[in-house]
Amino acid sequence: MIKFIIKRLLALIPVIIGVTFLVYFIMSLAPGDPALLLLGEDATPEQIADLREEMGLDQPLIVQYGRYMFKLVTGDMGTSYKTKNAVAKEVFSRFPNTLILAGFSTLVSIVLALPLGVFAAVKQNSLFDTVSMVVALLGVSIPIFWFGLLLILLFALKLGWFPVSGFDGFKSLVLPGLALAFQHMAAIARTTRSSMLETIRQDYIRTVRAKGLPENKVITRHALKNALIPTITVIGLQIGGMMGGSVLTESVFAWPGIGRLMISSISGRDTPMVLGCILMFSITFSIINLIVDIVYGFVDPRIKAQYK
Amino acid sequence: MAKNTEKVQKSKGQFAEAWVRLRRNKGAMIGLSIFLLIVMIALLSPVFFDYETEVIKQDYGSVKLAPSSDHWFGTDEFGRDIFARVCWGSRASLAIAAIVTIIALSIGAVLGSLAGYYGGKVDMIIMRIMDIFMAIPGMLLAICIVAALGTGTEKLVIAMTISSVPSFSRIVRGAVLTVRNSEYVRAATAIGAKDRHIIFSHVLPNGLAPIIVQTTLRFATVILSIAGLSFIGLGIQPPQPEWGSMLANARSFIRDYSYMCAFPGLAIMITILSLNLLGDGLRDALDPRLK
Amino acid sequence: MTKKMKRFLALSLALLMAFAVVGCGSTENTTTAAPADNTQTTAAPAADTTTKAPESQGTPQTQAAGQKSSKDTIIIATANETPSLTSVDHNAVAGSYMNKLTFSTLFDTDMDLNVYPSLAESYEVSDDGLDWTIKLKQGVKFHNGAEMKAADVVRSLKLCAESSNTATYGTAANCEAVDDYTVKIHTEVPYSGMLYDLCHHGNDILPADLIDSGHNFNEAPIGTGPYKFVKWNLGESLEFEAFEDYFEGEPPIKHMIWKIIPEGSSRTISLEAGEIDVIIEVESNDISRLQDDEGIDVYVGTGTSHNFMLCNTEKAPFNNEEFRIACQQAIDKNACVQVGQNGFAMPCDSLLPIVFPGTTTDGMPTYNPEEAKKHLEASGLSAAECNFTLVCSDDAKVRLGQVIQSNLKENLGIDVQIEQQDLATYLENSRIGEYQAALGGYTSSSLLAYIKGVWHSSNINASNKTRTNDPKVDAWIEAYAASFDADEQAKIATELNTYLNEHCFQIPTYQGQVTRAYASNLKGFQVSASGNHWWQYCYFE
């Protein structure tokens, strides 16, 4: 198992290098002279030329990327054009907020979706099944930012139960958390239900049933573990969607995370900051995928066998 | 060659069968009908509403009117009819989604087929590159591209296409892999058919089912992403109506004029819902094992 | 208010009368004042205004000093985060609010926009108007415990002039310390705007030794202000605590939190829910709702904020005067106010803020689509050459931008592309002339500051964003600055204003109002027409 984890960790390195290069390359297409933007209009041509040389802007892109990566390893993500602060400082001060939001949503969506999906499958074609699948269908169809606005309208504006926006303890986490969780909960519940249905029909489940084991034990002990494999895949995929969704959610609820920072940096043409935010998102996404893979290995013995 | 025509007939039969199954699926039929209706609205909007005078013209005498028989969905803060704007808004979303899906599918099909058919190094290189693209969540990749290139419809298309290609090529590659080792492909190879011929006449048609499903779902994702990008000001620019940017505008008035927020959001949701219903139905119809 | 203070205020009012820098007493709580009327009533001689200004209105009420506050934390919501806490590193309103807490200036402007001494004790100006002698208050402490002395003042005034963001206010840089509590400022030509410049946050007094040692004021803004900086949660909030040795006495409210809430309706709801106590930027949609709320007070008053569509006169198509006039005549200012500001502003057809004496709408072509078409034709520009990009930096500006977009399309067939940029980026790009047109505004507490900042050629690459470089304009501004006579100043203002209007260097949109909403139990809250607050006098009942 440890070998497997190490192998996957090593495989992460080229992906992260690739991702950083891709994002660096795309962002280098953004117009504007970084040296000029950093120094401002008052800078003399000599100052600009000096800084350009210092920053390596006269070097080929690949060399610039190399320098960026070299600094990145030491935790230096460059300097923001706008605030002139270190990008790493700005990004890391907001990153925990994004993690809190995404973590809470992931937790909520999994905790709600799994029982929902399992129960719907077990009671296939019941009223509960129909209603929960219609809700789940709506859930995967509703745009996250609109759902967020509807939540604000009902729970913050009309009922006044939760704050409209901001970052002030658990109460302010509820609405953005739900907005972000709903879509993912729906997707996870749908997958859980269909994989559960498929598993229940397998021969070995029939055998277990025939042996006279009580139905709830059949489900929890035997069916669930196998049915969970596709669910875990979907959770892994959903986390990517959640990263994108958190950008929108943070913008609807004025949540001070890196999603909002990224959007304001885009309108501010603050390329180093945008780069830093996207890298942060992508690296987190890769790491989460790795964790999903490892969990996968625990659940599915076949995969473990492959990597032994 | 005889084998080839037989194969085509067989696959025709397969699709006819799928169509029968699809027609029996109530959800899919509802989805298909709604979607066709939305397409009709998009196509016919210019007949019913004049863009210059009814969609973007501001009328300060009739701002923020609640829904009525004159203005079915009410008017916005500029006095523009929201119904006309929601209808016109479908044009941008559908057109961009269609273009993006077609381009991304074509590129994805070529890359996926190459990777799946040739395997080995070609496969490795293509798929590793796709892995890197997929390591960035789609929406963020699109935001990143728009951030670098600037806003505008063409740039939106580029951004959405780039973020859609990897999932298509992955699906196509998977489909190609399952078909590649089948007997009729081996036979075709044995009689010396050209690679290109084999890919396009045998491999792709037989691996079509998951690709069709993916196309439907991708179409929905692209519409959602366009709306999301416009909502944060990186998509379609005013005064052109687009659902996401209409929502962004209406947001300031959500408290007193919540109808302004209701209709563009509903339009997005219904469109996505219809595509999801259709996608679910297609998956069931094309892959009977799952039912 | 102490007796000594009163006596001093009387003295300073008398001095002000004598020099009559500017006069404007229009701070009544009205939302309906018509612009033309306003100009008329406020054009009274300055001397008149200063004498009639009642102390209770003209000078900030200071009764709160020594008051007990029933609540010891105040939470203030603002839309914009300051670019920096260092006073000389920005020229943003959001930043000036923060600087006002941690720093103090030698002088300050009161509710009537008249100057009163803050860190200064008194001042004298020589007969030729070239030498200013300023006596400092004694025993004023910095947050680090050191006493403020003349050396700190001298170093700070020089720093203002050295920093590109605030250089335009660095008019007092030629100064020296006579003794520990006396500073002497010399100018080459008589300059009536001196005291106003000393009110600007760029002339905040910082400890000289910290300036020289390269102290990072953005991380630890140490000054003599009523509040000490505690921490800055980037993108979220800034926290402060009362400075116990503040020279006017420790502020009654001990803790202060500024929350960054960009979304207008979120600010409204937070106030209604009691989560915050004050809104700085009240969403215009919500004003009437807030007025109906019993627990909330809303202040709506005339403001000096003058708003316009900035035109870069160095770039096509705005380098063409006929084109600018065509735009001016094609834009419906009433619609701008109705849609952009929900009616809470005054349509404006003058290139100077119409709240100051001598300003006029004369010479400015008014809304007339037919005339506009003729001017467009006269410009000789082809349809394609007319299209331009309009930068908008917030939701209200995007709304206003869409009105302008629609007006120009309909009346002139011009396609306007709206580009959203955040505030700091727009400020920077417009400063260096990297734009065609943008929606902007300028708020100042004196007309001199306005004309110097917005129209003098020396402020190109700073606040002269139209990049107007006209010797005639400069001459008027210099004459205005050199004059210590209110009537003469008003006359110059009229001539300058008419000239600017005739050439239509940019397109005025509306004259803003100052609106604030706050919890009713907050007492002592005051805001001037230029947006000045006195947080040190606030307390909860």
Coordinates of C-alpha atoms in Angstrom, one line a residue, chain B residues 52 56-58 60 63-64 77-78 80 85 151-152 230 232-233 237-240 248-249 251-257, chain C residues 263 265 268-269 272 283 285-286 289 332 335 339 342 395 398-400 402-403 405-407 409-410 416-420:
Chain B
E52 CA -32.5 47.0 -32.0
I56 CA -31.5 46.3 -26.4
K57 CA -33.4 49.6 -26.7
Q58 CA -33.8 51.3 -23.3
Y60 CA -36.7 54.9 -19.1
V63 CA -38.3 50.6 -15.8
K64 CA -38.6 47.7 -13.3
E77 CA -33.8 48.5 -14.8
F78 CA -33.4 49.9 -18.3
R80 CA -36.2 46.5 -21.5
R85 CA -34.2 39.3 -23.7
T151 CA -13.4 38.9 -23.0
G152 CA -15.3 38.5 -26.3
S230 CA -20.9 35.9 -18.0
I232 CA -18.8 37.0 -13.2
G233 CA -18.3 39.5 -16.1
Q237 CA -20.7 41.7 -22.7
P238 CA -23.6 44.1 -22.5
P239 CA -25.9 45.1 -24.1
Q240 CA -26.2 41.6 -25.8
A248 CA -25.6 39.4 -12.7
N249 CA -27.5 42.7 -13.5
R251 CA -28.7 40.6 -8.6
S252 CA -28.7 44.3 -7.4
F253 CA -32.5 44.3 -7.5
I254 CA -33.1 40.8 -6.1
R255 CA -34.8 42.2 -3.0
D256 CA -37.5 44.4 -4.4
Y257 CA -37.7 43.0 -8.0
Chain C
E263 CA -22.2 43.8 -2.7
S265 CA -27.6 44.9 -0.9
T268 CA -28.0 47.0 3.5
I269 CA -29.1 43.7 4.9
E272 CA -30.9 45.8 9.0
E283 CA -26.8 51.1 -2.3
N285 CA -31.8 51.0 -4.5
D286 CA -32.1 50.6 -0.7
R289 CA -36.2 51.0 2.5
D332 CA -29.5 62.0 -21.4
A335 CA -31.6 58.8 -17.4
V339 CA -30.9 54.3 -13.8
N342 CA -31.8 55.4 -8.8
D395 CA -22.0 47.7 -10.6
V398 CA -21.8 49.4 -15.3
R399 CA -25.5 50.4 -15.1
L400 CA -24.6 54.0 -15.9
Q402 CA -25.1 50.9 -20.3
V403 CA -27.3 54.0 -20.3
Q405 CA -23.9 52.9 -24.4
S406 CA -27.6 52.8 -25.3
N407 CA -27.9 56.6 -25.7
K409 CA -26.0 53.9 -30.1
E410 CA -29.5 55.3 -30.5
V416 CA -19.5 51.5 -27.0
Q417 CA -17.8 48.5 -25.5
I418 CA -18.1 48.3 -21.8
E419 CA -15.0 46.9 -20.0
Q420 CA -15.1 46.1 -16.3

